[in-house]
Coordinates of C-alpha atoms in Angstrom, one line a residue:
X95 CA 14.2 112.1 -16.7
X96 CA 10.7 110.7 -16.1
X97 CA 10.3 106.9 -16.8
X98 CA 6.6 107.0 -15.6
X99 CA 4.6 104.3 -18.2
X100 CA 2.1 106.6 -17.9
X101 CA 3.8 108.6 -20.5
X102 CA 2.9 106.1 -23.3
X103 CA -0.5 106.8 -23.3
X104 CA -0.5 110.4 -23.1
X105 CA 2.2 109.9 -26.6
X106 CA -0.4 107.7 -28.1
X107 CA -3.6 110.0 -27.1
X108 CA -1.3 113.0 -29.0
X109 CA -0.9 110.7 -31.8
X110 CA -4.7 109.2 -32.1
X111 CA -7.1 111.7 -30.0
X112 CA -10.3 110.6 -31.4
X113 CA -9.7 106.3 -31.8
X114 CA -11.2 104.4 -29.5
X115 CA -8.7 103.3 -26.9
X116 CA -11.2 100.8 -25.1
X117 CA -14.1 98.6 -26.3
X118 CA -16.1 97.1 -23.9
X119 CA -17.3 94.3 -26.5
X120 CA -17.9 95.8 -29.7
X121 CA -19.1 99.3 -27.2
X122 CA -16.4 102.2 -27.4
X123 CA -15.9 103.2 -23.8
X124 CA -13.7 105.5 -24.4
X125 CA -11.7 107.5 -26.9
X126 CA -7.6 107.5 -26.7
X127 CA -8.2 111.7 -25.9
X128 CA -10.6 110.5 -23.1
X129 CA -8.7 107.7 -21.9
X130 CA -5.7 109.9 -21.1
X131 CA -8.0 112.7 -19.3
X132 CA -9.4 109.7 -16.8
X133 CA -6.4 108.6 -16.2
X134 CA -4.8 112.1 -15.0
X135 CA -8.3 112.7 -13.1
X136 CA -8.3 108.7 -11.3
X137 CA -4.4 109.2 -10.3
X138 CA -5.4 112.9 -8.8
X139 CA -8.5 110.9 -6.9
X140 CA -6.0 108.2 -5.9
X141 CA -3.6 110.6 -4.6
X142 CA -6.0 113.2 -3.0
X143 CA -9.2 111.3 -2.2
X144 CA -8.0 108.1 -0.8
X145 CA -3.9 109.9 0.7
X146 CA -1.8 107.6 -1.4
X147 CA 1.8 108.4 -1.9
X148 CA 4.6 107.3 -4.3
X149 CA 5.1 103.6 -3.9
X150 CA 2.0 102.6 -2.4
X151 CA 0.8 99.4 -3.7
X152 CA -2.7 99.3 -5.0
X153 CA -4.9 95.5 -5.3
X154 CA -6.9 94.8 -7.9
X155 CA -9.1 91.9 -7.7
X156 CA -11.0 92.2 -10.8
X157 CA -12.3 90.4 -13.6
X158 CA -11.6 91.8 -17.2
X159 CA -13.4 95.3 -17.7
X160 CA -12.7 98.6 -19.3
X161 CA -12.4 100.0 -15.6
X162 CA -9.4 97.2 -15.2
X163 CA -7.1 98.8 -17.6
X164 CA -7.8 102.5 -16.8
X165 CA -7.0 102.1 -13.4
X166 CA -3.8 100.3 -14.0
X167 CA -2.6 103.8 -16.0
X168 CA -4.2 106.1 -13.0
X169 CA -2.2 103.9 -10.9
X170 CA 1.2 104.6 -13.1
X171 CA 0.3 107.8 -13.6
X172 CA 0.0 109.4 -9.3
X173 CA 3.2 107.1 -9.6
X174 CA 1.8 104.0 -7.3
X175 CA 2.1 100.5 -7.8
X176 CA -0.2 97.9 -8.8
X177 CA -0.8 94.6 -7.2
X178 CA -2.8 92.8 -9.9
X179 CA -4.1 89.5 -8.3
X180 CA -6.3 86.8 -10.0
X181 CA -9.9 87.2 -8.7
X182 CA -10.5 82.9 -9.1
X183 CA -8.1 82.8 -6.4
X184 CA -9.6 81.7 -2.6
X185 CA -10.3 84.6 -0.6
X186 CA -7.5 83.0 2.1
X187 CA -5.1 83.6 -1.1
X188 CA -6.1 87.0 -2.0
X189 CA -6.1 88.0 1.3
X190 CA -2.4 86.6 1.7
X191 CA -0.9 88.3 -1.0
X192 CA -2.9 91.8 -0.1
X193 CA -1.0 91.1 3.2
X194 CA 1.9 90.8 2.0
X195 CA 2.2 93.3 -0.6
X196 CA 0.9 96.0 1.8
X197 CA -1.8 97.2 0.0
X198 CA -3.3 100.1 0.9
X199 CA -6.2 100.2 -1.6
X200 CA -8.0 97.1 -2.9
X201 CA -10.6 97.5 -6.1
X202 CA -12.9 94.6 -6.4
X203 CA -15.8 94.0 -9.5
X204 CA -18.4 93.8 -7.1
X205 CA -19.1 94.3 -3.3
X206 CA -16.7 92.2 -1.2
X207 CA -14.1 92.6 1.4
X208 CA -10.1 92.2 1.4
X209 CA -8.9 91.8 4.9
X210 CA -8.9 95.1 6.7
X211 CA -8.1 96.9 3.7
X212 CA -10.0 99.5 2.1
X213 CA -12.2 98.3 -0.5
X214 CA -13.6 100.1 -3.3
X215 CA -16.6 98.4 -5.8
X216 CA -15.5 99.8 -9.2
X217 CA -19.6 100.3 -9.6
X218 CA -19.6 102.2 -6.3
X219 CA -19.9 106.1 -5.8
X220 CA -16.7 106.0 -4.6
X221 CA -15.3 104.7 -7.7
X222 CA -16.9 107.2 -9.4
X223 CA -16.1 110.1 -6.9
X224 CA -12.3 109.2 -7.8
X225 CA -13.2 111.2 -11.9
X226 CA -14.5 114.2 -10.6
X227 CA -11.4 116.6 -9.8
X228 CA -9.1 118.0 -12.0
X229 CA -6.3 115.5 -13.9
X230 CA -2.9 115.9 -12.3
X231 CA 0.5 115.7 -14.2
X232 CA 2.3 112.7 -14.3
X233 CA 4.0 111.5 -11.5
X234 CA 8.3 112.1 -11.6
X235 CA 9.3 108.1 -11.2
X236 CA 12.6 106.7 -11.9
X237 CA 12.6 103.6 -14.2
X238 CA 13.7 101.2 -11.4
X239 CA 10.4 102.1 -9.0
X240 CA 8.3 99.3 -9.5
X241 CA 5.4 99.7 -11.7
X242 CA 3.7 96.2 -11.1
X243 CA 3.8 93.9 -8.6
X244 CA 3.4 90.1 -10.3
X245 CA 2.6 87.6 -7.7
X246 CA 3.7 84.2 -8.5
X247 CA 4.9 80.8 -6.5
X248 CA 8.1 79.4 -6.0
X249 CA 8.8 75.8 -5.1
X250 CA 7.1 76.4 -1.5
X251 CA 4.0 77.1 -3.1
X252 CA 3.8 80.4 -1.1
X253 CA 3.2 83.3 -3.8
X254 CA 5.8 85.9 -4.3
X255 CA 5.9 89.3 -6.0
X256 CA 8.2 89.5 -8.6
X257 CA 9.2 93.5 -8.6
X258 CA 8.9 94.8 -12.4
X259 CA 9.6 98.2 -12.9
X260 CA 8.6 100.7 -15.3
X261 CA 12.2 99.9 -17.1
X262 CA 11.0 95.9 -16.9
X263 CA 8.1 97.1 -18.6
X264 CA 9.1 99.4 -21.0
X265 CA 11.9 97.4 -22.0
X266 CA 9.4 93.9 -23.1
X267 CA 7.2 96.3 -24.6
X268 CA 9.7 97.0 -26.9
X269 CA 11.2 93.9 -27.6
X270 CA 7.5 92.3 -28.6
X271 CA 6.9 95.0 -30.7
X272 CA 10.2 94.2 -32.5
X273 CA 10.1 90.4 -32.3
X274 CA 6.9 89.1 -32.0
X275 CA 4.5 91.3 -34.0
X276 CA 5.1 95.2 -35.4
X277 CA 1.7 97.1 -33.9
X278 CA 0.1 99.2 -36.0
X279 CA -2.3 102.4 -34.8
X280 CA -5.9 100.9 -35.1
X281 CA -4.9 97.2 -34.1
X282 CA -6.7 95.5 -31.5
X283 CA -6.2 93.8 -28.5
X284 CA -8.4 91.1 -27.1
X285 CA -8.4 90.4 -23.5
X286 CA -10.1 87.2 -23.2
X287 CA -7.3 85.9 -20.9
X288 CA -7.1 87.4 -17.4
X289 CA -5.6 91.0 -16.9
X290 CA -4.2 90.5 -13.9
X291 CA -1.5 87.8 -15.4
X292 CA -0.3 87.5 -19.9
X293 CA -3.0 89.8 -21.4
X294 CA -2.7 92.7 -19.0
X295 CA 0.8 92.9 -20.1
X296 CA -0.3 93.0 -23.5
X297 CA -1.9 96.2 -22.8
X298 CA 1.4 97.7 -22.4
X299 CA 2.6 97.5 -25.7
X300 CA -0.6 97.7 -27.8
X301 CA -1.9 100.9 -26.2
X302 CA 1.5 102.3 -26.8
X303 CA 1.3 101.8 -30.4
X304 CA -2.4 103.3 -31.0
X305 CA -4.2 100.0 -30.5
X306 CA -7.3 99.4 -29.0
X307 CA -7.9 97.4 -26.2
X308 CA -11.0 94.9 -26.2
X309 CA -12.6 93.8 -23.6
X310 CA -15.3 90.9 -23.8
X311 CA -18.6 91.8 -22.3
X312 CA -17.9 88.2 -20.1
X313 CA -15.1 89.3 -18.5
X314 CA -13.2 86.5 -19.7
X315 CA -13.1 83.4 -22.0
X316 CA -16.2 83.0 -23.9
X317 CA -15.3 80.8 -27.3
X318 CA -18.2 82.4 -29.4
X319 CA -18.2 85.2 -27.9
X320 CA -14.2 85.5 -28.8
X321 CA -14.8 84.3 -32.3
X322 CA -17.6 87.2 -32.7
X323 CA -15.5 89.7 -31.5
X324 CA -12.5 89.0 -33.5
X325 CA -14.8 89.4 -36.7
X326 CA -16.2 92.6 -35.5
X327 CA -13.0 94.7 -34.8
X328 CA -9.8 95.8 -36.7
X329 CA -7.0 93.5 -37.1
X330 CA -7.9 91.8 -33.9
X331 CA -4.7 90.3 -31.7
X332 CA -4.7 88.0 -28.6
X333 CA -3.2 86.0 -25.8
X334 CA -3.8 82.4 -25.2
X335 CA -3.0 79.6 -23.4
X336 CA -2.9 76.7 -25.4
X337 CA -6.2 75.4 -24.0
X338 CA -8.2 78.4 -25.4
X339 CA -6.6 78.5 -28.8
X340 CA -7.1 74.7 -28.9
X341 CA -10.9 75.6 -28.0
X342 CA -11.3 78.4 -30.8
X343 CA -9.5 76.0 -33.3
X344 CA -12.5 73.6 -32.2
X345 CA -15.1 76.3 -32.5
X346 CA -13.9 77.8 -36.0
X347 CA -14.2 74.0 -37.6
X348 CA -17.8 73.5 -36.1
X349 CA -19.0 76.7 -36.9
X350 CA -17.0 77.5 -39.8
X351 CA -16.8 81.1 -38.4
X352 CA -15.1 83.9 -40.5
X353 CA -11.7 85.0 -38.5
X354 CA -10.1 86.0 -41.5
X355 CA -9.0 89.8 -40.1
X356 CA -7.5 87.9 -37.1
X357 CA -4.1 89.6 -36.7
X358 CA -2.4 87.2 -34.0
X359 CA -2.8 85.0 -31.1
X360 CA 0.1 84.6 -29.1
X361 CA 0.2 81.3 -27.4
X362 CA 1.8 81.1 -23.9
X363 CA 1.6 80.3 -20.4
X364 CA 2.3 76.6 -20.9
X365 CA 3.3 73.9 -24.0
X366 CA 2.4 74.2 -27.0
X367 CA 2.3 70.6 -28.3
X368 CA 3.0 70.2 -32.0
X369 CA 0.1 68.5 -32.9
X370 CA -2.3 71.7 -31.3
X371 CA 0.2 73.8 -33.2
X372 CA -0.3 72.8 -36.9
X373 CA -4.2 72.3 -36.6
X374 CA -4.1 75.8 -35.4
X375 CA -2.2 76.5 -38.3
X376 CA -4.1 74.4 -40.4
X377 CA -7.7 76.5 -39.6
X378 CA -6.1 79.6 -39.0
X379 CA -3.4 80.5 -41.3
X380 CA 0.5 82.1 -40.9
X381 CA -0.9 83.8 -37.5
X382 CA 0.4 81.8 -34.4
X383 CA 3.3 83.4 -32.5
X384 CA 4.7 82.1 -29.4
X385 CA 6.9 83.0 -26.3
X386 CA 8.7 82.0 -23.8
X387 CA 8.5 84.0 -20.3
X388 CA 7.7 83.7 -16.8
X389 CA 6.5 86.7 -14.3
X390 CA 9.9 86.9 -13.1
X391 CA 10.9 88.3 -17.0
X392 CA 7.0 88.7 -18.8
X393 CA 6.5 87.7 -21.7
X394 CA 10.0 87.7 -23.4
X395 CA 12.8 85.0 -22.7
X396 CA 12.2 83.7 -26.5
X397 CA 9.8 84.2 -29.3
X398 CA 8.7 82.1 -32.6
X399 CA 7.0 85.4 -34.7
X400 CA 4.3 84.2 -37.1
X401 CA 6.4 84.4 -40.3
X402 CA 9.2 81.7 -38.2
X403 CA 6.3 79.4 -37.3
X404 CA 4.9 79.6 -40.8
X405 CA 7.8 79.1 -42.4
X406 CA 8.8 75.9 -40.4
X407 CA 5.3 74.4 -40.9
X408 CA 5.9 74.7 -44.6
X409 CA 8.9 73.0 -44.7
X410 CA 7.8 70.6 -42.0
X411 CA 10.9 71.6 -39.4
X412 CA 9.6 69.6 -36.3
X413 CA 13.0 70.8 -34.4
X414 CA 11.6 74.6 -34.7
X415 CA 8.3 73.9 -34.0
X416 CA 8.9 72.2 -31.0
X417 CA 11.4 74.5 -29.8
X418 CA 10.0 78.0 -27.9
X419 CA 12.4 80.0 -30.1
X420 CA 15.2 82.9 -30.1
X421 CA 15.9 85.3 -27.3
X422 CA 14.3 88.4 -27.9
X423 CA 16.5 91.4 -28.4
X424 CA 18.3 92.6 -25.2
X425 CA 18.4 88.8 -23.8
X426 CA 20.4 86.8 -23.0
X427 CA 20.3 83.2 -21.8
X428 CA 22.7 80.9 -20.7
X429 CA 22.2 76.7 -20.4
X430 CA 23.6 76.0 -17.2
X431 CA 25.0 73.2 -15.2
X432 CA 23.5 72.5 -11.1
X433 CA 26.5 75.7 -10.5
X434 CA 25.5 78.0 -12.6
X435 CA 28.4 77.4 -15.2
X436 CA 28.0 77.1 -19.0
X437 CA 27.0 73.8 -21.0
X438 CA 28.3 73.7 -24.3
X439 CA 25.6 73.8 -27.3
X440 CA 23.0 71.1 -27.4
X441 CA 23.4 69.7 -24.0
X442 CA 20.6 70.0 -21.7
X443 CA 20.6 72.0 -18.1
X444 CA 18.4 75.0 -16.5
X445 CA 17.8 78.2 -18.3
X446 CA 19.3 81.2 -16.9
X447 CA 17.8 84.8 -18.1
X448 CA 19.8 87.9 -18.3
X449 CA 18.6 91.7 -19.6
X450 CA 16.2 94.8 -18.9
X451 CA 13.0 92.7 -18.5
X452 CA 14.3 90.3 -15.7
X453 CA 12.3 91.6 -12.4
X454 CA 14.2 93.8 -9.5
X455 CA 13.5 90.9 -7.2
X456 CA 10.8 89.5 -5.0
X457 CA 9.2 91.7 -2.8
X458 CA 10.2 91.8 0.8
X459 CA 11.7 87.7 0.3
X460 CA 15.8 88.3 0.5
X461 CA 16.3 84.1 0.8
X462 CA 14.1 83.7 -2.7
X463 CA 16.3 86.4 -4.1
X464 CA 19.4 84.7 -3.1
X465 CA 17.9 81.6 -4.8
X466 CA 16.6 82.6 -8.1
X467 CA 19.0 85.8 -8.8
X468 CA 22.5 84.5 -8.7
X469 CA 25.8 86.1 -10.5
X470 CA 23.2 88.7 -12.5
X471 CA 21.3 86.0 -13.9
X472 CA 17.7 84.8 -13.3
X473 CA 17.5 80.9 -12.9
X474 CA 14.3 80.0 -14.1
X475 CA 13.7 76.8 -12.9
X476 CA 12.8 75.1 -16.5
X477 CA 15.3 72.8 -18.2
X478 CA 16.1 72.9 -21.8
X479 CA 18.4 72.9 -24.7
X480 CA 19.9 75.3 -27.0
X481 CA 20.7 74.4 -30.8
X482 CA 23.5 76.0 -33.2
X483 CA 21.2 78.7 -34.6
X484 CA 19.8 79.9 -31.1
X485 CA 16.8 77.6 -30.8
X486 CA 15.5 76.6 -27.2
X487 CA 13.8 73.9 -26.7
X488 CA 12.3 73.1 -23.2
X489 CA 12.8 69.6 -22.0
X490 CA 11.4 69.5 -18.2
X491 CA 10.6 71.6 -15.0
X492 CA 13.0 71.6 -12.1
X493 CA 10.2 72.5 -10.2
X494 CA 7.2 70.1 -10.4
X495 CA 4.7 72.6 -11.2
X496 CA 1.9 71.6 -12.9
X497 CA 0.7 73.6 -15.7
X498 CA -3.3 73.4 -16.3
X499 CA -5.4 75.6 -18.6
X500 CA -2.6 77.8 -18.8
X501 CA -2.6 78.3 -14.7
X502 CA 0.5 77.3 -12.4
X503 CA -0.8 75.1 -9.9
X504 CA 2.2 74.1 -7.6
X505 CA 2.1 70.6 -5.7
X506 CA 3.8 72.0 -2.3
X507 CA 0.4 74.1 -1.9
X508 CA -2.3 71.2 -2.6
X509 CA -0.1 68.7 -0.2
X510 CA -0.1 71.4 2.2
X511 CA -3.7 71.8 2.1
X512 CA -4.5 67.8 2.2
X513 CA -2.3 66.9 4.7
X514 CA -4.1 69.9 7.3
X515 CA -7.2 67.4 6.9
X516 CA -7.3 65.4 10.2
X517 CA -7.7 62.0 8.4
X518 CA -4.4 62.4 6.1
X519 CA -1.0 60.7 7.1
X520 CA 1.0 61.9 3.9
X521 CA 0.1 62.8 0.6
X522 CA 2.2 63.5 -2.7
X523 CA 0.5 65.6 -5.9
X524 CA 1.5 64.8 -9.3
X525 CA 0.2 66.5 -12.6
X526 CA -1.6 64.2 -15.4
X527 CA -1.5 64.3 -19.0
X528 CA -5.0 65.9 -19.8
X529 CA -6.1 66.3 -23.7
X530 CA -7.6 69.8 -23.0
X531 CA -6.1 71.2 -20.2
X532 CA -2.5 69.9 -20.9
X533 CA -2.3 68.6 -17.1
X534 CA -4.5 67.7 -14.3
X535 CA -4.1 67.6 -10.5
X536 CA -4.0 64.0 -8.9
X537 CA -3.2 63.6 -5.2
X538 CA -1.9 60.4 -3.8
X539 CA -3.0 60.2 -0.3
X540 CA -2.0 57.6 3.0
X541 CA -4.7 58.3 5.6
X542 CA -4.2 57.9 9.3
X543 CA -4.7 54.1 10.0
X544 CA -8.2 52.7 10.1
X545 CA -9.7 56.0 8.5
X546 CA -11.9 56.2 5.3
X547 CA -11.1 58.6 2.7
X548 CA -13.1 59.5 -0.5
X549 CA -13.6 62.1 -3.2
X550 CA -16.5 64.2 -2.2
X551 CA -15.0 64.5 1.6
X552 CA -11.3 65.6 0.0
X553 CA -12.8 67.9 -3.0
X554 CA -14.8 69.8 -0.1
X555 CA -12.0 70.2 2.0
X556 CA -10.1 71.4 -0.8
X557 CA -12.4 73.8 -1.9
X558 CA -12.9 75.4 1.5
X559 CA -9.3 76.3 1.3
X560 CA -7.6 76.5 -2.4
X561 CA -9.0 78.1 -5.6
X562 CA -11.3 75.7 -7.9
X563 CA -8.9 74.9 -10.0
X564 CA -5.9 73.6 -7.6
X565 CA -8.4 70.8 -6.4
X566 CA -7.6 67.5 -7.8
X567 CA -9.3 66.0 -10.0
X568 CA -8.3 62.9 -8.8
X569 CA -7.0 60.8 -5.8
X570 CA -5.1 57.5 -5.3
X571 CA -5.4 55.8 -1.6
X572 CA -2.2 54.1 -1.1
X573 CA -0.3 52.3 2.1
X574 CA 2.5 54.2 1.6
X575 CA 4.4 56.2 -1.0
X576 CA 7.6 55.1 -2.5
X577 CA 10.7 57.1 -1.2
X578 CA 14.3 56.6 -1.8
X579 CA 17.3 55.6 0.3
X580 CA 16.9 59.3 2.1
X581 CA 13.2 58.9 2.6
X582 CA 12.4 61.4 -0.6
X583 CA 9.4 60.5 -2.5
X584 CA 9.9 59.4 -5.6
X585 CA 7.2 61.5 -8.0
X586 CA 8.9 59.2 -11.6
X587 CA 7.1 56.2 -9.6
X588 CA 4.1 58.2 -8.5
X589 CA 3.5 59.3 -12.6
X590 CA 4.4 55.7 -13.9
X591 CA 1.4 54.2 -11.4
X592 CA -0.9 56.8 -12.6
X593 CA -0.5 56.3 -16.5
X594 CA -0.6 51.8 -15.1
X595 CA -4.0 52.7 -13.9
X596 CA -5.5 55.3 -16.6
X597 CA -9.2 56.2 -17.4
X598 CA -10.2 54.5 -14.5
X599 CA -9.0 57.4 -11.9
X600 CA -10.9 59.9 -13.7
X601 CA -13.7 60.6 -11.2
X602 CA -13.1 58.7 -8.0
X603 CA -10.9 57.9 -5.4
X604 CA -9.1 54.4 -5.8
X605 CA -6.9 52.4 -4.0
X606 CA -3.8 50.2 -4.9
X607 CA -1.3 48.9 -2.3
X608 CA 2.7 48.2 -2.0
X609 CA 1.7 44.3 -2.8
X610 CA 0.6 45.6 -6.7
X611 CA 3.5 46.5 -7.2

């Protein structure tokens, strides 16, 4: 039997020939009919044009565009893998995952080069060349090959690809149409989050069911531009982290813009504080849904549907609102103890994940396996509760990532960074309380004696190195950094300093010494 994804959209073109299957703003780009046709013709150019064979991973390093989501299906369908990879990362980290991955094939937006790999401009004629030849059938995969290669970080910082295969994909297609929201033929599907992470999931299940996908004519977040183009098509849904749905919230009661044919927004990719929940219910209505999930099982660990969230705000449940929800059918999870046994109900330990989403592994990375995927479960790193109807509520992080905008920024890569900078002794990174971005990135930082630190100096550095958005924002000068009996730094006393000295770290480096304490 052929488990090829592919095979979804060539149902749904059968079904819906002449709807459009991609917008590029409120622009049809193509039909469903045509959609289908360019994706047989891009995996025969793949295959033929560029010599790809089953397996080979393909980059993208893209922003949002209709060309985005076709190649991901010409990709599925010559039976390759894709290797999306977030183009805001720094070219040392694209070119590190595209190394490690073993990408053959790298499509960019515009003109720039990946390593030694062969890059294609998806405005070139080479891009173009890959559409005219014949469409070829779809490729014969089994449901284990991996469809998409999702690279994320572990507790080293160093990014890993989590190995989900068409059966991973397949399988949380079906449990969000079940769980989260039914799709309906003639939906939509905004993509104002990036593709290459929560929204290029969503694809999966949307275009399955008939919908169309959206893409803004930014490439990305735009507030009015996502408030416009949720008025202008059908029964518009979307993905969010809670930074952009706090933003639109924002937007609707300045504006008083009409979003009243809004479908959904699924919130994810980080907390989703109670307060930022019911004024999003408050201006939008019975049509927040959130989840649970991490690239390691996408999307669906647990789920709070609209009509759960709606009914708890009613009745002002505070327990259910706080909590990320039920597992979503074919899950299971288990609160464990530091071995891996059972806690009984209501006591806190890690989450473990078991069921058809939960990834094949990390690519080529046997001691991450051995770590994360133990006795068929996947330990997910987060902490949290269970209650006697299912609930999960998420207390903590095992790991000390800090989550900002929706993006994973992990400590172990920022210190690792600093301390490379020839006037830094040690150096600890913490994550802030921030009102819009949920967390921000401060670095405590001991320099090499008698040298002189300061803001501008580490912010360049940083940015020669790490993506814009891992820089701190931040940065505390200290003699020395607290550190236990075993010479461990203590991050408790590192956050309780931080919230001591407040507003005034905000924009520049400041000092404090062992003597405050």
């Amino acid at each position: 039997m052929n488990h090829n994804l592919a095979h979804m959209l060539i149902n749904a073109a059968r079904a819906n020939p002449d709807q459009v299957a991609i917008f590029h703003g409120t622009d049809a780009y193509c039909t469903f009919s045509e959609f289908a046709g360019r994706s047989a013709r891009c995996a025969r150019g793949l295959r033929e044009q560029l010599g790809l064979n089953t397996g080979d991973r393909v980059a993208l390093v893209m922003k949002n565009s209709p060309q985005y989501v076709e190649l991901l299906y010409g990709i599925w369908h010559a039976g390759l893998c894709a290797v999306p990879i977030n183009a805001k990362l720094h070219p040392c980290e694209i070119s590190h995952i595209v190394q490690d991955s073993g990408a053959r094939v790298c499509f960019v937006s515009s003109t720039q080069d990946v390593l030694d790999t062969r890059t294609i401009a998806i405005e070139s004629t080479e891009y173009r060349a890959l559409f005219e030849v014949t469409g070829m059938p779809v490729a014969n995969v089994d449901g284990d090959a991996i469809a998409w290669l999702f690279y994320t970080s572990g507790t080293t910082g160093k990014p890993k690809g989590a190995m989900l295969s068409h059966h991973n994909l397949a399988a949380m297609s079906r449990a969000y149409s079940s769980a989260v929201a039914r799709i309906s033929p003639g939906d939509s599907l905004i993509h104002a989050a990036p593709m290459s992470h929560g929204s290029g999931l969503y694809i999966v299940p949307h275009l399955a069911a008939g919908a169309s996908q959206v893409v803004p004519l930014s490439g990305g977040f735009d507030v009015a531009e996502l408030a416009s183009l949720i008025a202008a098509h059908c029964r518009p849904s979307f993905f969010a982290a809670p930074t952009m749905l706090n933003r639109l919230v924002a937007h609707v009661r300045r504006t008083q813009a009409d979003l009243s044919n809004l479908k959904v927004v699924v919130s994810g990719g980080a907390p989703l504080y109670i307060e930022d929940e019911v004024a999003a219910l408050d201006c939008l209505g019975a049509k927040i849904a959130q989840i649970y999930g991490q690239g390691e099982s996408p999307m669906t660990i647990t789920a709070q549907s609209p009509d759960e969230i709606a009914a708890a705000y009613a009745t002002g449940d505070l327990e259910v609102l706080s909590s990320v929800g039920r597992p979503l059918p074919e899950i299971e999870i288990r609160i464990a103890d530091a071995e891996g046994h059972p806690l009984p109900e209501g006591e806190i330990g890690e989450v473990l994940v078991r069921g058809p989403t939960v990834m094949q592994g990390y690519w080529n990375n046997p001691p991450a396996n051995a770590a994360t995927l133990r006795n068929g479960w996947l330990h997910t790193g987060d902490v949290g509760w269970q209650d006697e109807h299912g609930q999960l509520t998420l207390k903590d992080r095992i790991k000390d990532v800090i989550i900002s905008g929706g993006s994973n920024i992990y400590p172990r890569e920022v210190e690792d960074t600093l301390l490379a900078h020839p006037a830094v002794s040690e150096v600890s990174v913490v994550g802030r309380s921030h009102p819009d971005w949920g967390e921000e990135v401060v670095a405590i930082v001991v320099p090499m004696a008698g040298a002189q630190l300061s803001k501008p100096e580490l912010d360049q550095w940083c940015l020669d190195r790490i993506a814009r958005f891992k820089r701190p924002k931040a940065y505390l000068v200290v003699e020395a950094l607290p550190k236990n009996s075993t010479g461990k730094v203590v991050k408790t006393a590192l956050r309780e300093l931080l919230t001591r000295f407040g507003a005034q770290a905000n924009t520049k480096t400041w000092h404090w010494s062992l003597a405050e304490q």
